[in-house]
Tab-separated table of N, CA and C in Angstrom:
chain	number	residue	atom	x	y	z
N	23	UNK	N	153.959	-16.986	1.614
N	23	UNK	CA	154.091	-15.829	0.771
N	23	UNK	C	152.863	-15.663	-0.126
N	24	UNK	N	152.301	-16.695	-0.454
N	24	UNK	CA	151.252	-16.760	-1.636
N	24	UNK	C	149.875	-16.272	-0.620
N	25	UNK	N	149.998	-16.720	0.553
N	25	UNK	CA	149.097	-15.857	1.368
N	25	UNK	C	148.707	-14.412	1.198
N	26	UNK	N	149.613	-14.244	1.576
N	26	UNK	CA	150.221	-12.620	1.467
N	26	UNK	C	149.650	-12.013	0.492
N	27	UNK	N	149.794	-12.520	-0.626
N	27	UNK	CA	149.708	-11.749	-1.834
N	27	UNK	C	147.614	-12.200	-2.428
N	28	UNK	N	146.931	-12.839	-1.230
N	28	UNK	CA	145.609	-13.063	-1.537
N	28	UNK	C	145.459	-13.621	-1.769
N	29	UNK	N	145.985	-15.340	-2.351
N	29	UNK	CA	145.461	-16.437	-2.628
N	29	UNK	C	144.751	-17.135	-0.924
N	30	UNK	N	143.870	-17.970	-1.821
N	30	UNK	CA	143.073	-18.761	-0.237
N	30	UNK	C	144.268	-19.674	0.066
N	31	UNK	N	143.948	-20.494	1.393
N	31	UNK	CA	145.033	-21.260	1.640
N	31	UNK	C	145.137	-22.260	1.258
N	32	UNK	N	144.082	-22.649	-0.010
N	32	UNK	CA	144.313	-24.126	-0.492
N	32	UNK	C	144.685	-24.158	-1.383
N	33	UNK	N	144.519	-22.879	-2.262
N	33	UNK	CA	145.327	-22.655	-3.374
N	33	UNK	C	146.618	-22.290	-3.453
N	34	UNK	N	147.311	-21.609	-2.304
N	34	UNK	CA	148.426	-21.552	-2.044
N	34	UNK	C	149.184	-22.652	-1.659
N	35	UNK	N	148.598	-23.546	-1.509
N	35	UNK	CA	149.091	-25.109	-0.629
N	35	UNK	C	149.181	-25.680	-2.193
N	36	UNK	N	148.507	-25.580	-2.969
N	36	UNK	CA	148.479	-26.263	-4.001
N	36	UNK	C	149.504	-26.100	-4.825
N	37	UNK	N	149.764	-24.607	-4.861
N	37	UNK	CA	150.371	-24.184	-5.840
N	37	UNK	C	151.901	-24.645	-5.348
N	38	UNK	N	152.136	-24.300	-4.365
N	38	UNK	CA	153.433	-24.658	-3.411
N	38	UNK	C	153.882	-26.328	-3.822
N	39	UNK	N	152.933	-27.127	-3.515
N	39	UNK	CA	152.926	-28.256	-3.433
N	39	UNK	C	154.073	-28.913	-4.989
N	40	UNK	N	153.420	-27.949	-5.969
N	40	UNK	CA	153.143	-28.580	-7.487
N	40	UNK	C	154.703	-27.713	-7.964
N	41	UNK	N	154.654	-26.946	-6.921
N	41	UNK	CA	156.153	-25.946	-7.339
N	41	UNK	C	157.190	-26.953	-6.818
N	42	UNK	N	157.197	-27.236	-5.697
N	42	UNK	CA	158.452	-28.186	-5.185
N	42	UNK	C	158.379	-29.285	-6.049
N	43	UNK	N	157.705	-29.994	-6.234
N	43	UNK	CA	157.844	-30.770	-7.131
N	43	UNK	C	158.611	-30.526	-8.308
N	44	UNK	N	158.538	-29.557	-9.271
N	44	UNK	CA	159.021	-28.935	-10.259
N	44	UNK	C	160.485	-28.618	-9.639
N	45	UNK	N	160.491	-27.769	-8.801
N	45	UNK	CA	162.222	-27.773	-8.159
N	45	UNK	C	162.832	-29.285	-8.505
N	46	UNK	N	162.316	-30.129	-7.252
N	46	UNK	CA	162.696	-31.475	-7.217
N	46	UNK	C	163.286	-32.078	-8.240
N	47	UNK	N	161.863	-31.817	-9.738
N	47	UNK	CA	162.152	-32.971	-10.885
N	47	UNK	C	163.639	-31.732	-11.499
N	48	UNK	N	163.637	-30.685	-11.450
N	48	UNK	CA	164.509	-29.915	-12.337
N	48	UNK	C	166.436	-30.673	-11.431
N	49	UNK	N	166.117	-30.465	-10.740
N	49	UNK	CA	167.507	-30.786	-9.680
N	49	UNK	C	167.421	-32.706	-9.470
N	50	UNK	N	166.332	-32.969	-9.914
N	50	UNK	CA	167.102	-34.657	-9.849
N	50	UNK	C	167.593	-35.103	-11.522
N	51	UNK	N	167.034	-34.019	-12.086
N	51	UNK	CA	167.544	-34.361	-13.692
N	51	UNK	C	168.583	-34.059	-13.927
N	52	UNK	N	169.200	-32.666	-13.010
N	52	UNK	CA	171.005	-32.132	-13.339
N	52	UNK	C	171.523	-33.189	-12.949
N	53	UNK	N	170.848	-34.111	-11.143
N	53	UNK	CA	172.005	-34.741	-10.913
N	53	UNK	C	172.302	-35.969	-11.454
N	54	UNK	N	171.036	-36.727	-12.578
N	54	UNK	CA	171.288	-37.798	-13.029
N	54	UNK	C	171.747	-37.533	-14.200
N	55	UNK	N	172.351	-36.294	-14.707
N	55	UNK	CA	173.051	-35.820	-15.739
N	55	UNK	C	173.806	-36.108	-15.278
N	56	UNK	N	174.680	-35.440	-14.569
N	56	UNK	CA	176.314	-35.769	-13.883
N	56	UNK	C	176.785	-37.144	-13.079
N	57	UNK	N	175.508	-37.728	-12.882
N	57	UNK	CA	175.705	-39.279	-13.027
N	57	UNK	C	175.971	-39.294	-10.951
N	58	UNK	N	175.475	-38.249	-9.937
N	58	UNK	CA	175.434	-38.488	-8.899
N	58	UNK	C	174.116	-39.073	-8.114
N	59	UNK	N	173.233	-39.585	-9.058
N	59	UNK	CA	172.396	-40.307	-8.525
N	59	UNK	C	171.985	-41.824	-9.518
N	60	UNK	N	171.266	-42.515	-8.768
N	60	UNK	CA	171.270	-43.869	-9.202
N	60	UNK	C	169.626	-43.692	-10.412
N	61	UNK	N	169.328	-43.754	-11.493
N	61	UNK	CA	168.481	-43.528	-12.334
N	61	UNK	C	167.543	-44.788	-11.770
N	62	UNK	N	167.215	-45.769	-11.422
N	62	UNK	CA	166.286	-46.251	-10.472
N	62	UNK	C	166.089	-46.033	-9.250
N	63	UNK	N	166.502	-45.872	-8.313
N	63	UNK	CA	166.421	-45.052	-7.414
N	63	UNK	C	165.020	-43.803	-7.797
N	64	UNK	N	165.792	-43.155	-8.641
N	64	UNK	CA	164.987	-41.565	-8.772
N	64	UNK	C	164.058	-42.044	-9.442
N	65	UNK	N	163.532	-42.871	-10.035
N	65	UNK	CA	162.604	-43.408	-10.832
N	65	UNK	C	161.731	-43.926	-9.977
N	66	UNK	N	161.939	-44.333	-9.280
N	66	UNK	CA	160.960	-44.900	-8.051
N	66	UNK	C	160.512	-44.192	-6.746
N	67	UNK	N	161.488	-43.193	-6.448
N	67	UNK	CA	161.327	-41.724	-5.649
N	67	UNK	C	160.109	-40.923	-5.945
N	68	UNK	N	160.343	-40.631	-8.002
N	68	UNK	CA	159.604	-39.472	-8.392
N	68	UNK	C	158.194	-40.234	-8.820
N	69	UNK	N	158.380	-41.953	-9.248
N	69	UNK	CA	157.330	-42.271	-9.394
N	69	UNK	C	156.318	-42.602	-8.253
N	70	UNK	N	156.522	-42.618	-7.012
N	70	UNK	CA	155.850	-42.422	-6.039
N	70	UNK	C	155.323	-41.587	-5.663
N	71	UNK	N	156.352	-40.515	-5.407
N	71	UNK	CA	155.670	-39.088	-5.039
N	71	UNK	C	154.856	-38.146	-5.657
N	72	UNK	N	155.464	-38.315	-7.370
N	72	UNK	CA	154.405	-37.497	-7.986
N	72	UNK	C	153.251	-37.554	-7.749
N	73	UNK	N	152.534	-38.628	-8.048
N	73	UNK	CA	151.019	-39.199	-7.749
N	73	UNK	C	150.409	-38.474	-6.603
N	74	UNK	N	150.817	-38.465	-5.359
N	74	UNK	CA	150.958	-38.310	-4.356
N	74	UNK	C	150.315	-36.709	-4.048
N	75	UNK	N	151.897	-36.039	-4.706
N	75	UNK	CA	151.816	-34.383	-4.349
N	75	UNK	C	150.116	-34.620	-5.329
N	76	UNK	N	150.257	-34.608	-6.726
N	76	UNK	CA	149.126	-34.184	-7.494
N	76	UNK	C	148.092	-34.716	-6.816
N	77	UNK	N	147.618	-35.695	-6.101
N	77	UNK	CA	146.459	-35.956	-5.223
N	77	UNK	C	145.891	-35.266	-4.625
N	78	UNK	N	147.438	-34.916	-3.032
N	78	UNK	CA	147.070	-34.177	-2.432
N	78	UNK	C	146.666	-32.789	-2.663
N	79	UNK	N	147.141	-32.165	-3.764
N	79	UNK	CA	147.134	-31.028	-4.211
N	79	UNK	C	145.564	-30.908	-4.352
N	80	UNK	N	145.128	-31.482	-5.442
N	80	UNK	CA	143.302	-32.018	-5.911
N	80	UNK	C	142.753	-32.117	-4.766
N	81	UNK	N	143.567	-32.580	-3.883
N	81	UNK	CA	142.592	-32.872	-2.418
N	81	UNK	C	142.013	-31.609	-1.682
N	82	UNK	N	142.800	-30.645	-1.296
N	82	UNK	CA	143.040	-29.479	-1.052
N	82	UNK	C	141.949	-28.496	-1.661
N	83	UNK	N	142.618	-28.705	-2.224
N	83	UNK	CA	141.290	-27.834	-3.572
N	83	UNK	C	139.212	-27.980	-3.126
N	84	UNK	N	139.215	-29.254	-2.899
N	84	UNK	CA	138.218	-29.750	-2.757
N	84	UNK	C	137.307	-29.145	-1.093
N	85	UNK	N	138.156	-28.966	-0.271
N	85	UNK	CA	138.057	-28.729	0.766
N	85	UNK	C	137.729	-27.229	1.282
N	86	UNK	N	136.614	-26.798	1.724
N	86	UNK	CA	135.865	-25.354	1.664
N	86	UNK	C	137.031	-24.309	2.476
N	87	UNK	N	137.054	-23.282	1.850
N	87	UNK	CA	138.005	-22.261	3.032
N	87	UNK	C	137.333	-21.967	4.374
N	88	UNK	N	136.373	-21.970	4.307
N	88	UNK	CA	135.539	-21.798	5.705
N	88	UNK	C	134.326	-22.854	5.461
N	89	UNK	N	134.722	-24.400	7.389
N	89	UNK	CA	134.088	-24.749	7.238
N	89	UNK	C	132.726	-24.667	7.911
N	90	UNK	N	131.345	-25.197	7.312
N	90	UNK	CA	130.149	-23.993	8.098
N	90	UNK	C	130.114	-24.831	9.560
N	91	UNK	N	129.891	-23.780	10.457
N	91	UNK	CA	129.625	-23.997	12.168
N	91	UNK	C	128.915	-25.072	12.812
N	92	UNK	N	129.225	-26.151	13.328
N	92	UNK	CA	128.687	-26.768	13.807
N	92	UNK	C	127.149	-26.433	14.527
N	93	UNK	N	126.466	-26.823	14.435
N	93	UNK	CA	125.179	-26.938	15.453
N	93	UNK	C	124.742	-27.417	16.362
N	94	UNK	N	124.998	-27.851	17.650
N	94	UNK	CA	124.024	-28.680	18.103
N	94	UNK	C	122.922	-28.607	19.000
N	95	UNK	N	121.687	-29.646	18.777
N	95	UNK	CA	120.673	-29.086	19.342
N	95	UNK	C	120.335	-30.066	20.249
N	96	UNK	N	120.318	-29.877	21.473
N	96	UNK	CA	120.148	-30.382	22.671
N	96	UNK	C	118.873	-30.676	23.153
């Protein structure tokens, strides 16, 4: 969708990336409110992955939208 609307595709990857995450942390906090998940468990879930998404996200970023054409000279 973020395509669509003109972002490049690494910024849309990024942005996506950093959004699920935000879903994720919002919906593992209701459920360790209501006490249907184990608070280590999710502690070790979100402390893994966060790192992770935000990496890859930075990673992305870094990486040209168009990369230039190979050459070769024979």
């Amino acid at each position: 969708m973020l395509i669509f609307l003109g972002l490049p595709f690494g910024v849309a990857l990024a942005t996506h990336k950093v959004a699920s995450v935000a879903l994720g942390l919002g919906a593992t906090l209701r459920h360790l409110k209501e006490s249907h998940l184990e608070r280590r468990f999710s502690l070790i879930i979100l402390g893994a992955g966060l790192p992770g998404v935000v990496l890859g996200a930075l990673t992305i970023l870094q990486i040209p939208e168009r990369a230039p054409r190979c050459r070769w000279d024979f």
